[in-house]
Amino acid sequence: MEDIIIIEGLVKKFGEKTAVNGLDLRIHQGELFGFLGPNGAGKTTTLRCVSTLTGFDEGTIIVDGNDIKKNPEAAKGSMGVIQQQVSLDKDLTIRENMISHAMYHNIGKKERNERIAELSDFFGLGEYLDKPVDSLSGGWKKRAAIVCAMLHNPKVLFLDEPTSGLDINARRLLWDVIKSLHKEGATIILTTHYIEEAESLCDRVGIIDKGKIIALDEPKNLCEKVGSIAVETVVDGKTTYRYFKDRDKAKAYAASVEGDVTMRSTNLEDVFVELTGKSVGAQT
């Protein structure tokens, strides 16, 4: 598969702290790729470096054939970026925000109006176009932000914790939007600390800790490497975990231990904890 993003030896420091530490990664065209890890692990910083929102100290980043240090404008033209905090102008309506974004990318009036109509219809935003930004819920604001980011037909869409702070209904609606974009062929890179989000949406997941990729594969393959069956045992309020690749061995172990025992399928949080000793979402 063709690689639309190539990252080699990426290093980003903030004073004495190294946020990204020699990271190497290739993301395939048309892929939905997820960064999973604890807060402070370097996933958002990596995304900001690749999307040109912040500089970096060492390494090379190539997006759609363009080195972002040598040819940043061409690289930016291939990108759409949605940050954790929605960056829409609160003093404008949704339509006015879209027009502003289209003008920033030098999109002519005819094409701009066609794209706004097409994307607004796709995302179900038609009735909200002339409403002020602050009159919308968080989920609809995120949809509007995605439309703004998609107006110039970017080849790569960056989503930094897109469902953070949303209620479960809004999260699921946004999942449907992301799945639809992926189905249409967009390359999507998202950061998340929601296990079910990564498992449901992503073709591949990179687990990042201390600025390094410590595991990289399809979600099901990552789980199978640890062991597809998890056995939880609770004794005196303390839970321990054991992982097995063979169900019969898992059953035999579960029958041999005391306490409250639960058998279940392994998930990506199990993988992360097994590799790092920390829970997803924990501070580092």
mmCIF file of C-alpha atoms in Angstrom:
data_model
loop_
_atom_site.group_PDB
_atom_site.id
_atom_site.type_symbol
_atom_site.label_atom_id
_atom_site.label_comp_id
_atom_site.label_asym_id
_atom_site.label_seq_id
_atom_site.Cartn_x
_atom_site.Cartn_y
_atom_site.Cartn_z
ATOM 1 C CA MET A 1 0.000 0.000 0.000
ATOM 2 C CA GLU A 2 1.190 3.518 -0.754
ATOM 3 C CA ASP A 3 2.314 5.512 2.282
ATOM 4 C CA ILE A 4 0.748 8.973 2.417
ATOM 5 C CA ILE A 5 2.538 9.905 5.665
ATOM 6 C CA ILE A 6 6.146 8.996 6.450
ATOM 7 C CA ILE A 7 7.654 9.903 9.820
ATOM 8 C CA GLU A 8 11.318 9.143 10.489
ATOM 9 C CA GLY A 9 13.230 9.867 13.699
ATOM 10 C CA LEU A 10 10.756 12.469 14.984
ATOM 11 C CA VAL A 11 11.924 14.270 18.124
ATOM 12 C CA LYS A 12 10.034 17.062 19.863
ATOM 13 C CA LYS A 13 11.226 18.640 23.114
ATOM 14 C CA PHE A 14 9.678 21.133 25.488
ATOM 15 C CA GLY A 15 12.632 22.429 27.461
ATOM 16 C CA GLU A 16 14.156 19.458 29.259
ATOM 17 C CA LYS A 17 11.157 17.216 28.537
ATOM 18 C CA THR A 18 11.229 15.024 25.445
ATOM 19 C CA ALA A 19 7.618 14.629 24.313
ATOM 20 C CA VAL A 20 8.339 12.614 21.153
ATOM 21 C CA ASN A 21 11.457 10.479 21.212
ATOM 22 C CA GLY A 22 12.721 9.236 17.839
ATOM 23 C CA LEU A 23 9.333 8.119 16.505
ATOM 24 C CA ASP A 24 9.125 6.237 13.179
ATOM 25 C CA LEU A 25 5.793 5.605 11.477
ATOM 26 C CA ARG A 26 4.247 5.069 8.058
ATOM 27 C CA ILE A 27 0.520 5.572 7.453
ATOM 28 C CA HIS A 28 -1.107 4.099 4.364
ATOM 29 C CA GLN A 29 -3.289 6.028 1.945
ATOM 30 C CA GLY A 30 -6.970 5.475 2.737
ATOM 31 C CA GLU A 31 -6.202 4.138 6.208
ATOM 32 C CA LEU A 32 -7.992 5.022 9.423
ATOM 33 C CA PHE A 33 -5.115 5.079 11.901
ATOM 34 C CA GLY A 34 -5.417 5.594 15.640
ATOM 35 C CA PHE A 35 -2.984 6.736 18.309
ATOM 36 C CA LEU A 36 -3.808 5.224 21.680
ATOM 37 C CA GLY A 37 -2.071 6.041 24.940
ATOM 38 C CA PRO A 38 -2.165 7.830 28.279
ATOM 39 C CA ASN A 39 -2.332 11.594 28.613
ATOM 40 C CA GLY A 40 1.154 12.993 28.126
ATOM 41 C CA ALA A 41 2.401 10.003 26.108
ATOM 42 C CA GLY A 42 3.060 12.133 23.014
ATOM 43 C CA LYS A 43 0.107 11.307 20.773
ATOM 44 C CA THR A 44 -1.281 14.847 20.478
ATOM 45 C CA THR A 45 2.222 16.325 20.133
ATOM 46 C CA THR A 46 2.969 13.898 17.299
ATOM 47 C CA LEU A 47 -0.276 14.873 15.584
ATOM 48 C CA ARG A 48 0.528 18.570 15.963
ATOM 49 C CA CYS A 49 3.997 18.063 14.468
ATOM 50 C CA VAL A 50 2.701 16.100 11.482
ATOM 51 C CA SER A 51 -0.117 18.582 10.838
ATOM 52 C CA THR A 52 2.353 21.534 10.969
ATOM 53 C CA LEU A 53 0.692 23.085 14.046
ATOM 54 C CA THR A 54 3.977 22.951 15.920
ATOM 55 C CA GLY A 55 7.627 22.610 14.949
ATOM 56 C CA PHE A 56 9.939 19.755 15.867
ATOM 57 C CA ASP A 57 13.592 19.355 16.776
ATOM 58 C CA GLU A 58 14.755 16.374 14.738
ATOM 59 C CA GLY A 59 13.526 14.025 12.068
ATOM 60 C CA THR A 60 11.653 14.070 8.775
ATOM 61 C CA ILE A 61 7.926 14.216 8.073
ATOM 62 C CA ILE A 62 6.555 13.723 4.566
ATOM 63 C CA VAL A 63 2.844 14.202 3.841
ATOM 64 C CA ASP A 64 1.498 13.323 0.393
ATOM 65 C CA GLY A 65 5.013 13.459 -1.032
ATOM 66 C CA ASN A 66 5.868 16.836 0.523
ATOM 67 C CA ASP A 67 8.528 17.343 3.184
ATOM 68 C CA ILE A 68 6.728 19.614 5.656
ATOM 69 C CA LYS A 69 9.893 21.603 6.434
ATOM 70 C CA LYS A 70 10.935 22.087 2.812
ATOM 71 C CA ASN A 71 7.480 22.553 1.304
ATOM 72 C CA PRO A 72 5.032 23.316 4.132
ATOM 73 C CA GLU A 73 2.362 25.048 2.026
ATOM 74 C CA ALA A 74 1.971 22.095 -0.330
ATOM 75 C CA ALA A 75 1.803 19.735 2.650
ATOM 76 C CA LYS A 76 -0.837 21.893 4.362
ATOM 77 C CA GLY A 77 -2.934 21.845 1.205
ATOM 78 C CA SER A 78 -3.320 18.081 1.650
ATOM 79 C CA MET A 79 -4.513 18.362 5.256
ATOM 80 C CA GLY A 80 -7.649 19.027 7.233
ATOM 81 C CA VAL A 81 -7.232 19.426 10.997
ATOM 82 C CA ILE A 82 -9.776 19.210 13.818
ATOM 83 C CA GLN A 83 -8.256 19.991 17.210
ATOM 84 C CA GLN A 84 -9.525 18.925 20.644
ATOM 85 C CA GLN A 85 -11.072 22.339 21.223
ATOM 86 C CA VAL A 86 -13.382 23.360 18.392
ATOM 87 C CA SER A 87 -11.765 26.366 16.695
ATOM 88 C CA LEU A 88 -14.855 27.844 15.045
ATOM 89 C CA ASP A 89 -15.350 31.611 15.347
ATOM 90 C CA LYS A 90 -18.098 32.040 17.951
ATOM 91 C CA ASP A 91 -19.076 35.455 16.557
ATOM 92 C CA LEU A 92 -20.057 33.930 13.207
ATOM 93 C CA THR A 93 -22.757 31.564 12.045
ATOM 94 C CA ILE A 94 -21.876 28.065 10.870
ATOM 95 C CA ARG A 95 -22.204 29.157 7.215
ATOM 96 C CA GLU A 96 -19.999 32.191 7.787
ATOM 97 C CA ASN A 97 -17.343 29.976 9.374
ATOM 98 C CA MET A 98 -17.450 27.714 6.337
ATOM 99 C CA ILE A 99 -17.138 30.637 3.949
ATOM 100 C CA SER A 100 -14.179 31.960 5.944
ATOM 101 C CA HIS A 101 -12.395 28.606 5.792
ATOM 102 C CA ALA A 102 -13.076 28.281 2.060
ATOM 103 C CA MET A 103 -11.658 31.743 1.380
ATOM 104 C CA TYR A 104 -8.545 30.846 3.407
ATOM 105 C CA HIS A 105 -7.940 28.028 0.919
ATOM 106 C CA ASN A 106 -8.679 30.284 -2.075
ATOM 107 C CA ILE A 107 -11.782 28.355 -3.109
ATOM 108 C CA GLY A 108 -13.895 30.319 -5.612
ATOM 109 C CA LYS A 109 -17.470 31.333 -4.805
ATOM 110 C CA LYS A 110 -19.195 28.807 -7.085
ATOM 111 C CA GLU A 111 -17.122 25.848 -5.876
ATOM 112 C CA ARG A 112 -17.353 27.104 -2.286
ATOM 113 C CA ASN A 113 -21.155 27.202 -2.345
ATOM 114 C CA GLU A 114 -21.331 23.771 -3.963
ATOM 115 C CA ARG A 115 -18.981 22.253 -1.368
ATOM 116 C CA ILE A 116 -20.832 23.850 1.546
ATOM 117 C CA ALA A 117 -24.160 22.545 0.241
ATOM 118 C CA GLU A 118 -22.757 19.068 -0.470
ATOM 119 C CA LEU A 119 -20.982 18.636 2.869
ATOM 120 C CA SER A 120 -23.754 20.208 4.926
ATOM 121 C CA ASP A 121 -26.200 17.775 3.397
ATOM 122 C CA PHE A 122 -23.834 14.847 4.013
ATOM 123 C CA PHE A 123 -23.439 15.787 7.693
ATOM 124 C CA GLY A 124 -27.077 16.795 8.224
ATOM 125 C CA LEU A 125 -26.167 20.405 9.009
ATOM 126 C CA GLY A 126 -28.552 22.147 6.604
ATOM 127 C CA GLU A 127 -30.968 23.491 9.216
ATOM 128 C CA TYR A 128 -28.105 24.783 11.386
ATOM 129 C CA LEU A 129 -26.128 26.711 8.757
ATOM 130 C CA ASP A 130 -27.405 30.143 9.720
ATOM 131 C CA LYS A 131 -27.349 29.592 13.473
ATOM 132 C CA PRO A 132 -24.624 31.060 15.710
ATOM 133 C CA VAL A 133 -21.881 28.635 16.728
ATOM 134 C CA ASP A 134 -22.740 28.863 20.430
ATOM 135 C CA SER A 135 -26.330 27.786 19.801
ATOM 136 C CA LEU A 136 -25.161 24.280 18.805
ATOM 137 C CA SER A 137 -24.370 21.313 21.037
ATOM 138 C CA GLY A 138 -20.840 19.946 21.221
ATOM 139 C CA GLY A 139 -21.576 17.154 18.762
ATOM 140 C CA TRP A 140 -22.954 19.511 16.098
ATOM 141 C CA LYS A 141 -20.028 21.892 16.589
ATOM 142 C CA LYS A 142 -17.659 18.996 15.905
ATOM 143 C CA ARG A 143 -19.595 18.154 12.731
ATOM 144 C CA ALA A 144 -19.369 21.776 11.602
ATOM 145 C CA ALA A 145 -15.635 21.805 12.341
ATOM 146 C CA ILE A 146 -15.176 18.665 10.229
ATOM 147 C CA VAL A 147 -17.069 20.287 7.327
ATOM 148 C CA CYS A 148 -14.795 23.323 7.528
ATOM 149 C CA ALA A 149 -11.733 21.062 7.492
ATOM 150 C CA MET A 150 -13.069 19.105 4.492
ATOM 151 C CA LEU A 151 -14.009 22.043 2.257
ATOM 152 C CA HIS A 152 -10.742 21.986 0.285
ATOM 153 C CA ASN A 153 -10.892 18.207 -0.311
ATOM 154 C CA PRO A 154 -7.894 17.279 1.859
ATOM 155 C CA LYS A 155 -6.309 13.890 1.320
ATOM 156 C CA VAL A 156 -5.562 13.540 5.043
ATOM 157 C CA LEU A 157 -7.847 14.403 7.962
ATOM 158 C CA PHE A 158 -6.376 14.768 11.456
ATOM 159 C CA LEU A 159 -8.780 14.324 14.386
ATOM 160 C CA ASP A 160 -7.373 15.032 17.847
ATOM 161 C CA GLU A 161 -9.614 13.298 20.405
ATOM 162 C CA PRO A 162 -12.700 14.189 18.328
ATOM 163 C CA THR A 163 -15.266 12.790 20.780
ATOM 164 C CA SER A 164 -13.704 14.047 23.995
ATOM 165 C CA GLY A 165 -16.338 15.725 26.179
ATOM 166 C CA LEU A 166 -19.296 14.480 24.143
ATOM 167 C CA ASP A 167 -22.126 12.394 25.579
ATOM 168 C CA ILE A 168 -22.465 8.810 24.354
ATOM 169 C CA ASN A 169 -25.167 9.624 21.777
ATOM 170 C CA ALA A 170 -23.110 12.433 20.245
ATOM 171 C CA ARG A 171 -20.030 10.193 20.280
ATOM 172 C CA ARG A 172 -21.827 7.451 18.374
ATOM 173 C CA LEU A 173 -23.177 9.919 15.829
ATOM 174 C CA LEU A 174 -19.666 11.238 15.265
ATOM 175 C CA TRP A 175 -18.382 7.678 14.906
ATOM 176 C CA ASP A 176 -20.854 7.247 12.052
ATOM 177 C CA VAL A 177 -19.507 10.404 10.429
ATOM 178 C CA ILE A 178 -15.919 9.185 10.712
ATOM 179 C CA LYS A 179 -16.850 5.768 9.306
ATOM 180 C CA SER A 180 -18.608 7.446 6.364
ATOM 181 C CA LEU A 181 -15.578 9.604 5.579
ATOM 182 C CA HIS A 182 -13.339 6.553 5.744
ATOM 183 C CA LYS A 183 -15.663 4.650 3.426
ATOM 184 C CA GLU A 184 -15.417 7.530 0.951
ATOM 185 C CA GLY A 185 -11.632 6.994 0.850
ATOM 186 C CA ALA A 186 -10.273 9.635 3.214
ATOM 187 C CA THR A 187 -7.074 8.948 5.121
ATOM 188 C CA ILE A 188 -7.880 9.647 8.767
ATOM 189 C CA ILE A 189 -5.503 9.880 11.708
ATOM 190 C CA LEU A 190 -7.070 10.235 15.129
ATOM 191 C CA THR A 191 -5.823 10.353 18.680
ATOM 192 C CA THR A 192 -7.997 8.873 21.378
ATOM 193 C CA HIS A 193 -7.919 7.385 24.852
ATOM 194 C CA TYR A 194 -11.285 5.663 24.383
ATOM 195 C CA ILE A 195 -10.583 1.957 23.939
ATOM 196 C CA GLU A 196 -13.883 1.216 22.222
ATOM 197 C CA GLU A 197 -13.293 4.084 19.783
ATOM 198 C CA ALA A 198 -9.994 2.659 18.585
ATOM 199 C CA GLU A 199 -11.381 -0.880 18.383
ATOM 200 C CA SER A 200 -14.512 0.175 16.516
ATOM 201 C CA LEU A 201 -13.016 2.624 14.037
ATOM 202 C CA CYS A 202 -9.362 1.949 13.298
ATOM 203 C CA ASP A 203 -7.699 -0.232 10.675
ATOM 204 C CA ARG A 204 -4.479 -0.073 12.678
ATOM 205 C CA VAL A 205 -3.567 1.302 16.089
ATOM 206 C CA GLY A 206 -0.259 2.622 17.331
ATOM 207 C CA ILE A 207 0.131 2.464 21.101
ATOM 208 C CA ILE A 208 2.390 5.278 22.181
ATOM 209 C CA ASP A 209 4.163 5.754 25.507
ATOM 210 C CA LYS A 210 6.937 8.160 26.511
ATOM 211 C CA GLY A 211 7.086 9.484 22.970
ATOM 212 C CA LYS A 212 7.643 6.102 21.308
ATOM 213 C CA ILE A 213 5.459 3.642 19.439
ATOM 214 C CA ILE A 214 5.571 0.517 21.608
ATOM 215 C CA ALA A 215 3.070 -1.565 19.616
ATOM 216 C CA LEU A 216 1.591 -1.236 16.144
ATOM 217 C CA ASP A 217 -0.932 -3.495 14.412
ATOM 218 C CA GLU A 218 -4.607 -4.133 13.744
ATOM 219 C CA PRO A 219 -6.594 -4.049 17.019
ATOM 220 C CA LYS A 220 -7.443 -7.762 16.922
ATOM 221 C CA ASN A 221 -3.809 -8.701 16.253
ATOM 222 C CA LEU A 222 -2.581 -6.593 19.188
ATOM 223 C CA CYS A 223 -5.025 -8.398 21.475
ATOM 224 C CA GLU A 224 -4.014 -11.800 20.171
ATOM 225 C CA LYS A 225 -0.334 -11.061 20.828
ATOM 226 C CA VAL A 226 -1.121 -10.590 24.516
ATOM 227 C CA GLY A 227 -3.627 -13.458 24.579
ATOM 228 C CA SER A 228 -7.177 -13.346 23.267
ATOM 229 C CA ILE A 229 -8.754 -14.492 26.578
ATOM 230 C CA ALA A 230 -8.472 -12.433 29.781
ATOM 231 C CA VAL A 231 -9.166 -13.874 33.217
ATOM 232 C CA GLU A 232 -9.936 -11.343 35.951
ATOM 233 C CA THR A 233 -9.673 -12.487 39.558
ATOM 234 C CA VAL A 234 -10.846 -10.324 42.467
ATOM 235 C CA VAL A 235 -9.532 -11.201 45.937
ATOM 236 C CA ASP A 236 -10.022 -8.823 48.887
ATOM 237 C CA GLY A 237 -10.949 -6.028 46.499
ATOM 238 C CA LYS A 238 -7.791 -6.375 44.401
ATOM 239 C CA THR A 239 -8.086 -7.408 40.762
ATOM 240 C CA THR A 240 -5.397 -9.397 38.968
ATOM 241 C CA TYR A 241 -5.288 -10.255 35.281
ATOM 242 C CA ARG A 242 -3.930 -13.225 33.357
ATOM 243 C CA TYR A 243 -4.026 -13.620 29.584
ATOM 244 C CA PHE A 244 -4.264 -16.803 27.554
ATOM 245 C CA LYS A 245 -4.136 -17.685 23.865
ATOM 246 C CA ASP A 246 -5.946 -20.970 24.523
ATOM 247 C CA ARG A 247 -9.519 -20.941 25.884
ATOM 248 C CA ASP A 248 -9.190 -24.350 27.564
ATOM 249 C CA LYS A 249 -6.112 -23.188 29.458
ATOM 250 C CA ALA A 250 -7.967 -20.032 30.486
ATOM 251 C CA LYS A 251 -10.877 -22.146 31.792
ATOM 252 C CA ALA A 252 -8.513 -24.438 33.689
ATOM 253 C CA TYR A 253 -6.787 -21.476 35.309
ATOM 254 C CA ALA A 254 -10.129 -19.832 36.192
ATOM 255 C CA ALA A 255 -11.268 -23.058 37.888
ATOM 256 C CA SER A 256 -8.053 -23.312 39.914
ATOM 257 C CA VAL A 257 -8.111 -19.885 41.599
ATOM 258 C CA GLU A 258 -10.166 -18.526 44.461
ATOM 259 C CA GLY A 259 -12.179 -15.301 44.486
ATOM 260 C CA ASP A 260 -14.557 -13.765 41.981
ATOM 261 C CA VAL A 261 -13.432 -14.844 38.514
ATOM 262 C CA THR A 262 -14.468 -13.399 35.139
ATOM 263 C CA MET A 263 -13.443 -14.580 31.688
ATOM 264 C CA ARG A 264 -13.730 -12.191 28.759
ATOM 265 C CA SER A 265 -12.120 -11.196 25.475
ATOM 266 C CA THR A 266 -8.921 -9.192 25.708
ATOM 267 C CA ASN A 267 -9.186 -5.507 24.724
ATOM 268 C CA LEU A 268 -6.707 -2.807 23.824
ATOM 269 C CA GLU A 269 -6.606 -1.489 27.382
ATOM 270 C CA ASP A 270 -5.333 -4.899 28.476
ATOM 271 C CA VAL A 271 -2.656 -4.679 25.791
ATOM 272 C CA PHE A 272 -1.601 -1.225 26.908
ATOM 273 C CA VAL A 273 -1.488 -2.063 30.613
ATOM 274 C CA GLU A 274 0.415 -5.268 29.917
ATOM 275 C CA LEU A 275 3.017 -3.333 27.911
ATOM 276 C CA THR A 276 3.375 -0.256 30.107
ATOM 277 C CA GLY A 277 1.890 -0.936 33.524
ATOM 278 C CA LYS A 278 -0.345 2.132 33.196
ATOM 279 C CA SER A 279 -4.026 2.475 32.393
ATOM 280 C CA VAL A 280 -5.154 4.364 29.306
ATOM 281 C CA GLY A 281 -5.971 7.957 30.173
ATOM 282 C CA ALA A 282 -3.559 7.993 33.137
ATOM 283 C CA GLN A 283 -1.236 10.922 33.506
ATOM 284 C CA THR A 284 2.458 10.362 32.835
#
